[in-house]
Coordinates of C-alpha atoms in Angstrom, one line a residue:
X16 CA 162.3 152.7 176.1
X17 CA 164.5 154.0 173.5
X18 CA 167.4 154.8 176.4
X19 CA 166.8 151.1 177.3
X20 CA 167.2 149.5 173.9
X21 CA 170.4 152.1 173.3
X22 CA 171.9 150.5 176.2
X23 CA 171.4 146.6 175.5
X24 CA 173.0 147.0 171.8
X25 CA 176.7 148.6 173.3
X26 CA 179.6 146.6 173.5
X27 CA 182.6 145.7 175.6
X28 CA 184.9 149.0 174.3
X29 CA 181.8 151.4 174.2
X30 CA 180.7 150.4 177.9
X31 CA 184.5 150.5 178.8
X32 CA 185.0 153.9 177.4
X33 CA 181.8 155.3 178.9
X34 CA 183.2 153.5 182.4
X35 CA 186.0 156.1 181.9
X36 CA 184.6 159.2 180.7
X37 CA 181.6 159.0 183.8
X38 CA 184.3 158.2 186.3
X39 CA 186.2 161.4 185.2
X40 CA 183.3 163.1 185.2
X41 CA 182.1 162.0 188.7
X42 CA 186.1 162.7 190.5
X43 CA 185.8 166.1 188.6
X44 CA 182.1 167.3 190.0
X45 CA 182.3 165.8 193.8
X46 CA 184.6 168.0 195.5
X47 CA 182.1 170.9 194.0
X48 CA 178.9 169.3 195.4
X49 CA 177.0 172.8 195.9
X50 CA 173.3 172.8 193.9
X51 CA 170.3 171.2 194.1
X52 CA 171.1 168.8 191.3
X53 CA 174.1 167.8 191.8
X54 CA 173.7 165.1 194.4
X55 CA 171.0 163.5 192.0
X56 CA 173.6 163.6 189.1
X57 CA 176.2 162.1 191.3
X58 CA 173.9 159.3 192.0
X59 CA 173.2 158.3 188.7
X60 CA 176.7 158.6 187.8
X61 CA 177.5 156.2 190.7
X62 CA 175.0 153.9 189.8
X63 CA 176.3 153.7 186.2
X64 CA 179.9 153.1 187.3
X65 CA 178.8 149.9 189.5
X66 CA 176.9 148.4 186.6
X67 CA 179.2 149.0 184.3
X68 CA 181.9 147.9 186.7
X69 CA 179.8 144.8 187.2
X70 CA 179.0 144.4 183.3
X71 CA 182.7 144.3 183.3
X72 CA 183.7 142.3 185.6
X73 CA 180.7 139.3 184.4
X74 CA 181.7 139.6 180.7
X75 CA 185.7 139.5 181.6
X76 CA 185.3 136.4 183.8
X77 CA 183.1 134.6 181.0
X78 CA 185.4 135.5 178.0
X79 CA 187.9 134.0 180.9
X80 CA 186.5 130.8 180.5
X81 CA 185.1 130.8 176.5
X82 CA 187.7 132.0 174.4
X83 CA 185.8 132.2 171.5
X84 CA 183.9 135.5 172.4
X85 CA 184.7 138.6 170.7
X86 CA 185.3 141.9 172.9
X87 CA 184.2 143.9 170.5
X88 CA 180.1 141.7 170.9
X89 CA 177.6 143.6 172.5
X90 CA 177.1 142.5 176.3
X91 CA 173.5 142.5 177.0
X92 CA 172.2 139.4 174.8
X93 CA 175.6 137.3 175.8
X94 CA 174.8 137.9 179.7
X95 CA 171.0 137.1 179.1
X96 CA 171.7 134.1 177.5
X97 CA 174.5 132.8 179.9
X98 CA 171.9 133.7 182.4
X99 CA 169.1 131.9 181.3
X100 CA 171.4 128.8 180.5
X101 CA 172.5 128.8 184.0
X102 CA 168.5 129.4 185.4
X103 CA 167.4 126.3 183.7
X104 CA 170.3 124.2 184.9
X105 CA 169.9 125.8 188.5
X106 CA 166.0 124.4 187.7
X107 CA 166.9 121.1 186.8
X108 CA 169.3 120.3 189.8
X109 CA 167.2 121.4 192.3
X110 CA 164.8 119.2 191.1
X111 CA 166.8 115.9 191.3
X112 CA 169.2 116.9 194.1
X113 CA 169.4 118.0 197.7
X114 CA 170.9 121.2 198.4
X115 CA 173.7 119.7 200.5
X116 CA 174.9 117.0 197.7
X117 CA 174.1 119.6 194.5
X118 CA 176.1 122.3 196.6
X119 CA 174.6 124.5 193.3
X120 CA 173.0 128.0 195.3
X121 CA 171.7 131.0 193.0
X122 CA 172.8 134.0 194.5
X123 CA 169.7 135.8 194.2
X124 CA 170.2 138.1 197.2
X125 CA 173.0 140.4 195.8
X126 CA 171.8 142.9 193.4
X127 CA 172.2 142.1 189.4
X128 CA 172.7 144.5 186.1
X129 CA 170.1 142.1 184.2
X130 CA 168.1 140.4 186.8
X131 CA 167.8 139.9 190.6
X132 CA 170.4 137.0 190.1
X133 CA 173.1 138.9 188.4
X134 CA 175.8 136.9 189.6
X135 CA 174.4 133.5 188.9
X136 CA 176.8 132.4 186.7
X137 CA 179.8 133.2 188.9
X138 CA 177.7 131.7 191.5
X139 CA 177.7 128.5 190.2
X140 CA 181.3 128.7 188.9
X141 CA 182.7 129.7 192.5
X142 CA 180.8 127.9 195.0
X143 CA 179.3 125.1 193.7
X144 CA 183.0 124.0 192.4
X145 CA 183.6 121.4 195.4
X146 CA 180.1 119.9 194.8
X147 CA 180.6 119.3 191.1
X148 CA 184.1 117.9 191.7
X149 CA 182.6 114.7 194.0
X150 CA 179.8 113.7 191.7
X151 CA 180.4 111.1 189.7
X152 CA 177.2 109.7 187.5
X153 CA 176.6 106.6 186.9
X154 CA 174.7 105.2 184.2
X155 CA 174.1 101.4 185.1
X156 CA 172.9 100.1 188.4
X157 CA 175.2 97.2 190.4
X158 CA 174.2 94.6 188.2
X159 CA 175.9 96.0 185.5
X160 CA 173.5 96.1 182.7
X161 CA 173.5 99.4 181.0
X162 CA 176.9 101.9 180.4
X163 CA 178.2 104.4 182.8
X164 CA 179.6 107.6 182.7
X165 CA 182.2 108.3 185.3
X166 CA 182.8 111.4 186.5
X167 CA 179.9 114.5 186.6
X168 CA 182.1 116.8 184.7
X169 CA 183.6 117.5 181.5
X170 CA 186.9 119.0 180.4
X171 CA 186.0 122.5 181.6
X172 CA 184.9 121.6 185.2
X173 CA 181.0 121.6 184.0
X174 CA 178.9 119.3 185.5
X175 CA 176.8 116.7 183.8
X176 CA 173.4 116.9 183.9
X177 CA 169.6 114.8 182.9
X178 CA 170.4 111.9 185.4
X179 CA 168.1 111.3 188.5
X180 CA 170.0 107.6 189.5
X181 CA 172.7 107.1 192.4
X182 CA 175.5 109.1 192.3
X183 CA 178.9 107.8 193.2
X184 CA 181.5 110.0 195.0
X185 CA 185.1 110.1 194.6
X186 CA 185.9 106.8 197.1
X187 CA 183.2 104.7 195.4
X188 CA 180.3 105.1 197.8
X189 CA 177.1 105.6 196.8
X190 CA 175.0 108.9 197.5
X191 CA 171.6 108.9 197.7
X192 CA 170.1 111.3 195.2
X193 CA 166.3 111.6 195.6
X194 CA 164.8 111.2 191.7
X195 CA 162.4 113.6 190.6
X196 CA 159.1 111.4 191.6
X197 CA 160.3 111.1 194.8
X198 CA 161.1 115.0 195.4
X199 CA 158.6 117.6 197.0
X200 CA 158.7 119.3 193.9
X201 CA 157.9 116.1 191.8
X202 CA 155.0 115.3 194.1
X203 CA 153.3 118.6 193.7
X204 CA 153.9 118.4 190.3
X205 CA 152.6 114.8 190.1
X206 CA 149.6 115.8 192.2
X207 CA 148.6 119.2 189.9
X208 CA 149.1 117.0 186.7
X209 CA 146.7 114.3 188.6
X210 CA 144.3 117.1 189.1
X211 CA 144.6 118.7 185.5
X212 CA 144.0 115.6 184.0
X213 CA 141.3 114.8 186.0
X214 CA 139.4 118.6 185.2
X215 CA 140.7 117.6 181.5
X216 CA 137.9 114.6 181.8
X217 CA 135.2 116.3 183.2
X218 CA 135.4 118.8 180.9
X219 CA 135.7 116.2 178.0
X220 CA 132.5 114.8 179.4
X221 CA 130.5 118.1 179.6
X222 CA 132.0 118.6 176.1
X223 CA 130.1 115.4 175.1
X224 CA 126.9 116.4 176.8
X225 CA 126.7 119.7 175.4
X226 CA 127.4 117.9 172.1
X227 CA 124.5 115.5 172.9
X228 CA 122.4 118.3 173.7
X229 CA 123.4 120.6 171.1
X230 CA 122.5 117.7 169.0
X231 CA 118.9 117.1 169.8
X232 CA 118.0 120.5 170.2
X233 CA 119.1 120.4 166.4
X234 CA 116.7 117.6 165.7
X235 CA 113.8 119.3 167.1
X236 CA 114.7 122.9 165.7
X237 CA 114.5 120.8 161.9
X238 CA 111.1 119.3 163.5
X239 CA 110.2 122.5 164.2
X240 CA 110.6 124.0 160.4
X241 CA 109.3 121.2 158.8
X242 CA 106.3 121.1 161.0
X243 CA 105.6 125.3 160.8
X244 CA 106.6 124.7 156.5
X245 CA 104.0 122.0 156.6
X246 CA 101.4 123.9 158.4
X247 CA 102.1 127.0 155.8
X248 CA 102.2 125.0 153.2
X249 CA 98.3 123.6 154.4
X250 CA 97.4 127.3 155.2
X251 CA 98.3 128.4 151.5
X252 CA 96.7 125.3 149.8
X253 CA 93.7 125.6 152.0
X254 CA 93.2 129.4 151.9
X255 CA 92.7 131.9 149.2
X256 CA 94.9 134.6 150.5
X257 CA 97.6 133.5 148.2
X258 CA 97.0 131.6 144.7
X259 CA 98.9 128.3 143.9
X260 CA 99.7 129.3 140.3
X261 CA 100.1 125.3 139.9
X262 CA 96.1 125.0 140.4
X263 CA 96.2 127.0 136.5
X264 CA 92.1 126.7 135.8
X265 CA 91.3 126.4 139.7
X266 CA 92.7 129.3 141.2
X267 CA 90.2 131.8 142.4
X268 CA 91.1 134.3 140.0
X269 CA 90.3 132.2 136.9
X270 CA 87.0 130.9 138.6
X271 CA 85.9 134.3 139.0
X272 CA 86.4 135.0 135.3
X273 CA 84.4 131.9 134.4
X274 CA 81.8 133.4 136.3
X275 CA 81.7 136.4 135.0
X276 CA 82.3 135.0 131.0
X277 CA 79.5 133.3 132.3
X278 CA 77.2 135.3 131.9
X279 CA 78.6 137.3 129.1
X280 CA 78.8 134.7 127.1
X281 CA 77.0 131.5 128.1
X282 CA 73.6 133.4 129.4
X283 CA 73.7 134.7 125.8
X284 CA 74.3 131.3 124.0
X285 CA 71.2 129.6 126.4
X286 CA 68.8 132.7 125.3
X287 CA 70.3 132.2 122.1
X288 CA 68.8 128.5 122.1
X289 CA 66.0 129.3 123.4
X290 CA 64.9 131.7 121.2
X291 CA 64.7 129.0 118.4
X292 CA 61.9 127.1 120.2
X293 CA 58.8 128.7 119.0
X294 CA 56.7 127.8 121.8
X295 CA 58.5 130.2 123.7
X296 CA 58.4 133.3 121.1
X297 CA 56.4 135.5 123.2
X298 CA 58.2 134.6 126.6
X299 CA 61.0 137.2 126.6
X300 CA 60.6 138.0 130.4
X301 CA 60.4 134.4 131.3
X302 CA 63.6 133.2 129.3
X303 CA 65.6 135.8 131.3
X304 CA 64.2 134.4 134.5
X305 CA 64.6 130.9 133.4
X306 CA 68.3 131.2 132.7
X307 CA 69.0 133.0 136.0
X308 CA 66.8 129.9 138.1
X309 CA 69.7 127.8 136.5
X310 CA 72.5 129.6 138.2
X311 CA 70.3 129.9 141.3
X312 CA 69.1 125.5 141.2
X313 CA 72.9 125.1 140.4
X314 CA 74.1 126.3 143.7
X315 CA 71.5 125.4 146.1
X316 CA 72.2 121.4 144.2
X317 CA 75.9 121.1 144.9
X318 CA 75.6 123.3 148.4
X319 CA 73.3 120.1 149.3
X320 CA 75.5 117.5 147.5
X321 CA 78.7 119.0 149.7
X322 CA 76.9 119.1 153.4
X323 CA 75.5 116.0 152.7
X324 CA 78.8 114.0 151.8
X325 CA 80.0 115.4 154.7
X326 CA 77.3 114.6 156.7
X327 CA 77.9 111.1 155.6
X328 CA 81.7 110.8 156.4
X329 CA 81.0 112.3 160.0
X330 CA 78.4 109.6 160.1
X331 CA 81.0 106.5 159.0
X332 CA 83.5 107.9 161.6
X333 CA 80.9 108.2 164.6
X334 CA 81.2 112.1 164.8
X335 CA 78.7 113.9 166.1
X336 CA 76.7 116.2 163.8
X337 CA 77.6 119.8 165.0
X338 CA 80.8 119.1 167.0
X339 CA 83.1 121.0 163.9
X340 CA 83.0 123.9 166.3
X341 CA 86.8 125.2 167.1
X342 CA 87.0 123.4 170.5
X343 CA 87.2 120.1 168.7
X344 CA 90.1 120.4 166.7
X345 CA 90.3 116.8 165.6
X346 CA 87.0 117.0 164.3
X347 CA 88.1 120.3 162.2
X348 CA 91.2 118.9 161.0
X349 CA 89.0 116.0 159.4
X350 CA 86.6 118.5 158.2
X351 CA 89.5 120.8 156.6
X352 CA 90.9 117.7 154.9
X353 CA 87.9 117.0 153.4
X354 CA 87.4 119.8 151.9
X355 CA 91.0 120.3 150.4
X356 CA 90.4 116.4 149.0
X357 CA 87.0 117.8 147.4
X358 CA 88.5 121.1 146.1
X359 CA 91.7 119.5 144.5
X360 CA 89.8 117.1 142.8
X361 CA 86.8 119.1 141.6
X362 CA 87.0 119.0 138.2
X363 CA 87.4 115.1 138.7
X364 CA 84.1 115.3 140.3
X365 CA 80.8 113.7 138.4
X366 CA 78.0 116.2 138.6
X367 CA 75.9 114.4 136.3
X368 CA 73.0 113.8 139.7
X369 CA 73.3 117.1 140.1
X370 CA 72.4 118.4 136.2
X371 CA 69.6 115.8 136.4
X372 CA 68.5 117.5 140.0
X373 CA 68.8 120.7 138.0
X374 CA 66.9 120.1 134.7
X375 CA 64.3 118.0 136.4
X376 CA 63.6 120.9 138.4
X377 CA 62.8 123.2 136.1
X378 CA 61.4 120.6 133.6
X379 CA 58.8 119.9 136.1
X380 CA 58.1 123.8 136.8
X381 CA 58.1 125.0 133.3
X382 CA 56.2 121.6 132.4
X383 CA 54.2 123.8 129.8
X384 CA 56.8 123.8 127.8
X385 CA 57.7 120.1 126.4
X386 CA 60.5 120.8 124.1
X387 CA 62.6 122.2 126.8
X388 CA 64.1 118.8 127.8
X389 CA 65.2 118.7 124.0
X390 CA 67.0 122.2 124.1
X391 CA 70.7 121.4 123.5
X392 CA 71.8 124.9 124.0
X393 CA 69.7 124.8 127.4
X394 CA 71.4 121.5 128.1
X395 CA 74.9 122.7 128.0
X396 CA 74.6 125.8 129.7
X397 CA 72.9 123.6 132.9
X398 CA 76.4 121.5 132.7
X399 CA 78.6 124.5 132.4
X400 CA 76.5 126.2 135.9
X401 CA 76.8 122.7 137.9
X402 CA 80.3 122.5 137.1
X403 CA 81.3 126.2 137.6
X404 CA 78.9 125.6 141.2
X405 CA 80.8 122.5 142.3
X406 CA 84.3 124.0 142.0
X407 CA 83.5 127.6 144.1
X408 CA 81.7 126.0 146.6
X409 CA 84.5 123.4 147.3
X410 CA 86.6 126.7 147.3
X411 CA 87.9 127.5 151.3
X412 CA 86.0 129.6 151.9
X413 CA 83.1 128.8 149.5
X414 CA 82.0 131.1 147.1
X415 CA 78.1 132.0 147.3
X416 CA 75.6 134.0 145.4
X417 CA 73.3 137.0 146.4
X418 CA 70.2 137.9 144.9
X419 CA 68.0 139.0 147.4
X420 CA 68.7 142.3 148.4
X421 CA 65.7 145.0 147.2
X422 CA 67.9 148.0 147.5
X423 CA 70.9 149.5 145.0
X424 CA 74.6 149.2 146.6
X425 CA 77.2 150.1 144.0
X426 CA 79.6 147.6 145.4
X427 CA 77.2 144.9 145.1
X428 CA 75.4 145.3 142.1
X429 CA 75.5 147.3 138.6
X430 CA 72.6 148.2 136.9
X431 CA 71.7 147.0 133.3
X432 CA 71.5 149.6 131.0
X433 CA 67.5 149.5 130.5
X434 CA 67.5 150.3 133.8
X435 CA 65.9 153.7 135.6
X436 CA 69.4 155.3 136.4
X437 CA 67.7 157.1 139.2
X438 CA 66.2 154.5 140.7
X439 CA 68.0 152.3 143.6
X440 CA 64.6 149.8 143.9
X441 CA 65.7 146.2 142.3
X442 CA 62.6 145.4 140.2
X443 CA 64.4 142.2 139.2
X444 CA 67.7 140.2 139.0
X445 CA 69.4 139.2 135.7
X446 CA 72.1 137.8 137.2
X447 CA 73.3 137.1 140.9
X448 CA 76.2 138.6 142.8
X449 CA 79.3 136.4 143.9
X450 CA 80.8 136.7 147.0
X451 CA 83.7 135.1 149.1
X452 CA 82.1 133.2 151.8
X453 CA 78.9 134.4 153.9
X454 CA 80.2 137.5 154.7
X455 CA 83.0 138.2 152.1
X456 CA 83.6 140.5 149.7
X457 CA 81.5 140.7 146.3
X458 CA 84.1 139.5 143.8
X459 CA 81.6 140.1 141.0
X460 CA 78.8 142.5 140.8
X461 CA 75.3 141.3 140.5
X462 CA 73.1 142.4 137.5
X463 CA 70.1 144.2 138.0
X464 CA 67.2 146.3 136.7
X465 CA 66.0 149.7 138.8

């Protein structure tokens, strides 16, 4: 490579000198042809003399006829250039001319320094010289509309190319000259660009399909989101895996700890009230029972307030009682909305029926007692268990208590401290365990006494 581009940048008196110094070189070593090697460098020194003889011979003949060129110019880009030049005009005039009127042949079969046509430019100098001297172009047709241009060549024998019109020799006659559209060449080209043109369209059109498809599968990708968002968003509202910090008071969390204040502080204020009736200053026992019947009524009222709205709406819309199982989804769906309509607005809610249903209850159990219904402190602590009821049962799933197992378990209950700390029989409850759903967790420990 390096060789190569050493040789294209030499120049007329370099290659000249080198012509000499190889030829005295070769006439010195041939009448001593004895080793191995010296045909091979007698080859190459051969080969170097004809191409540089040739080079020679090319770039003489052209500084012949373009006396502006320099000898001192390196060779290599002037021949490539003249070559090329002489290529495309070779190109063109095949294209609009017959070989016997052009009279323009490459010689392409004799070997070349720079290409397989090496002498294309003396080529067209030499023979097609007769040819170019009997074409005459002419730029108007007979009716004289238009100019013409007489005579094919210019000042320095060249001819005159980019016309594909009738060409005039030297006694006037016309030649037929075939024009491009009308050649072999011109129809094979017309044909291909035919054909291109027509894949260009059916691939424009399968462009615009894709397009189209790419387009709706789009659409239904952003259905898709929006649909699985949707149905996460539902999941989160309706479940209690993860809180809505937007709920504030009526996230989980916060119900448990009105649970549990509860009974730490509201038990004590109802016992507190109670205490002050003096029909009931010998009733220790039953006051502790009598506040933990309240939680108990509280739940077992609003359980049976929820299941029968319910009840009712399934009634309205014709659904049959029992048919919320999982292979009616409609009938879930309804069910689900239901409830996440009930537990968003269950502070909203007017339990009033159900403190009635409450006090009445024990009013008309405890109906020794006749200043009970007068209580205040007794009052408000039946509102603050109906309310606190409503809003974990409407919770998904609903919160329930549990008060009727006999036996000890740590993780369901803790033991008060007058309890027998050896003992795992419940005697009694003083307060009952929460749990998440039927089966759930306890999310607060029962009270009890061993």
């Amino acid at each position: 490579m390096a060789s190569h581009q050493r040789l294209l940048n030499l120049t007329y008196n370099e290659i000249q000198q080198r012509l000499i110094k190889n030829k005295i070189v070769w006439t010195t070593v041939e009448p001593v042809l004895y080793g191995s090697k010296l045909p091979a460098l007698l080859n190459n020194l051969k080969t170097r003399i004809e191409n540089d003889a040739e080079a020679v011979l090319q770039f003489s003949q052209l500084r012949s006829d373009r006396e502006n060129i320099s000898q001192n110019l390196v060779i290599a880009p002037v021949l490539l250039q003249y070559t090329r030049g002489f290529d495309r005009v070779l190109l063109l005039l095949s294209e609009v001319c017959d070989d016997s009127v052009s009279g323009y042949h490459s010689d392409s079969d004799s070997g070349g320094l720079l290409s397989n046509s090496h002498n294309t430019y003396h080529g067209v100098s030499q023979e097609s010289g007769e040819s170019v001297d009997n074409i005459q172009t002419v730029g108007s047709n007979d009716s004289g509309h238009g100019n013409s241009i007489e005579g094919s060549t210019d000042t320095r024998g060249e001819p005159v190319i980019g016309y594909s019109g009738p060409v005039r020799s030297s006694n006037n006659s016309c030649v037929g000259i075939p024009s491009a559209a009308a050649s072999p060449v011109g129809s094979m080209y017309c044909t291909e660009l035919t054909s291109l043109k027509r894949e260009v369209d059916l691939l424009r059109s399968d462009l615009a399909k894709s397009r189209d498809v790419i387009v709706k599968l789009q659409q239904k990708e952003q259905a898709m989101i929006e649909r699985l968002s949707d149905q996460a968003r539902r999941q989160l509202e309706r479940g209690n895996k993860f809180e809505n910090l937007n709920m504030g008071e009526q996230r989980p969390t916060q119900l448990i700890y009105r649970y549990s204040n509860l009974y730490l502080q509201g038990r004590v204020d109802a016992l507190d009230a109670l205490d002050k009736l003096h029909e009931m200053d010998d009733s220790d026992d039953l006051k502790s029972k009598l506040v933990f019947s309240v939680v108990v009524l509280s739940f077992r009222s609003v359980r049976t307030t929820i299941e029968q709205k319910k009840a009712a709406l399934q009634h309205i819309l014709a659904v049959p009682i029992g048919s919320n199982g999982p292979s009616d989804p409609a009938v879930r769906d309804m069910l689900e909305s239901i409830g996440f309509y009930m537990r968003k607005n269950a502070e909203k809610y007017d339990t009033r029926p159900n403190v009635q249903e409450v006090g009445s209850q024990l009013y008309g159990t405890l109906f020794d007692f006749p200043s009970l219904p007068t209580c205040r402190g007794l009052t408000a602590y039946i509102e603050d268990c109906v309310k606190l009821a409503w809003t974990l049962s409407n919770q998904i799933p609903a919160y329930c208590i549990e008060f009727e197992a006999m036996i000890f378990n740590p993780n369901f209950h803790e033991r008060f401290h007058s309890s027998n700390q050896y003992s795992d029989r419940i005697i009694s409850y003083l307060w009952p365990a929460l749990c998440e759903g039927e089966q759930g967790p306890c999310v607060q420990r029962a009270v009890v006494i061993t």
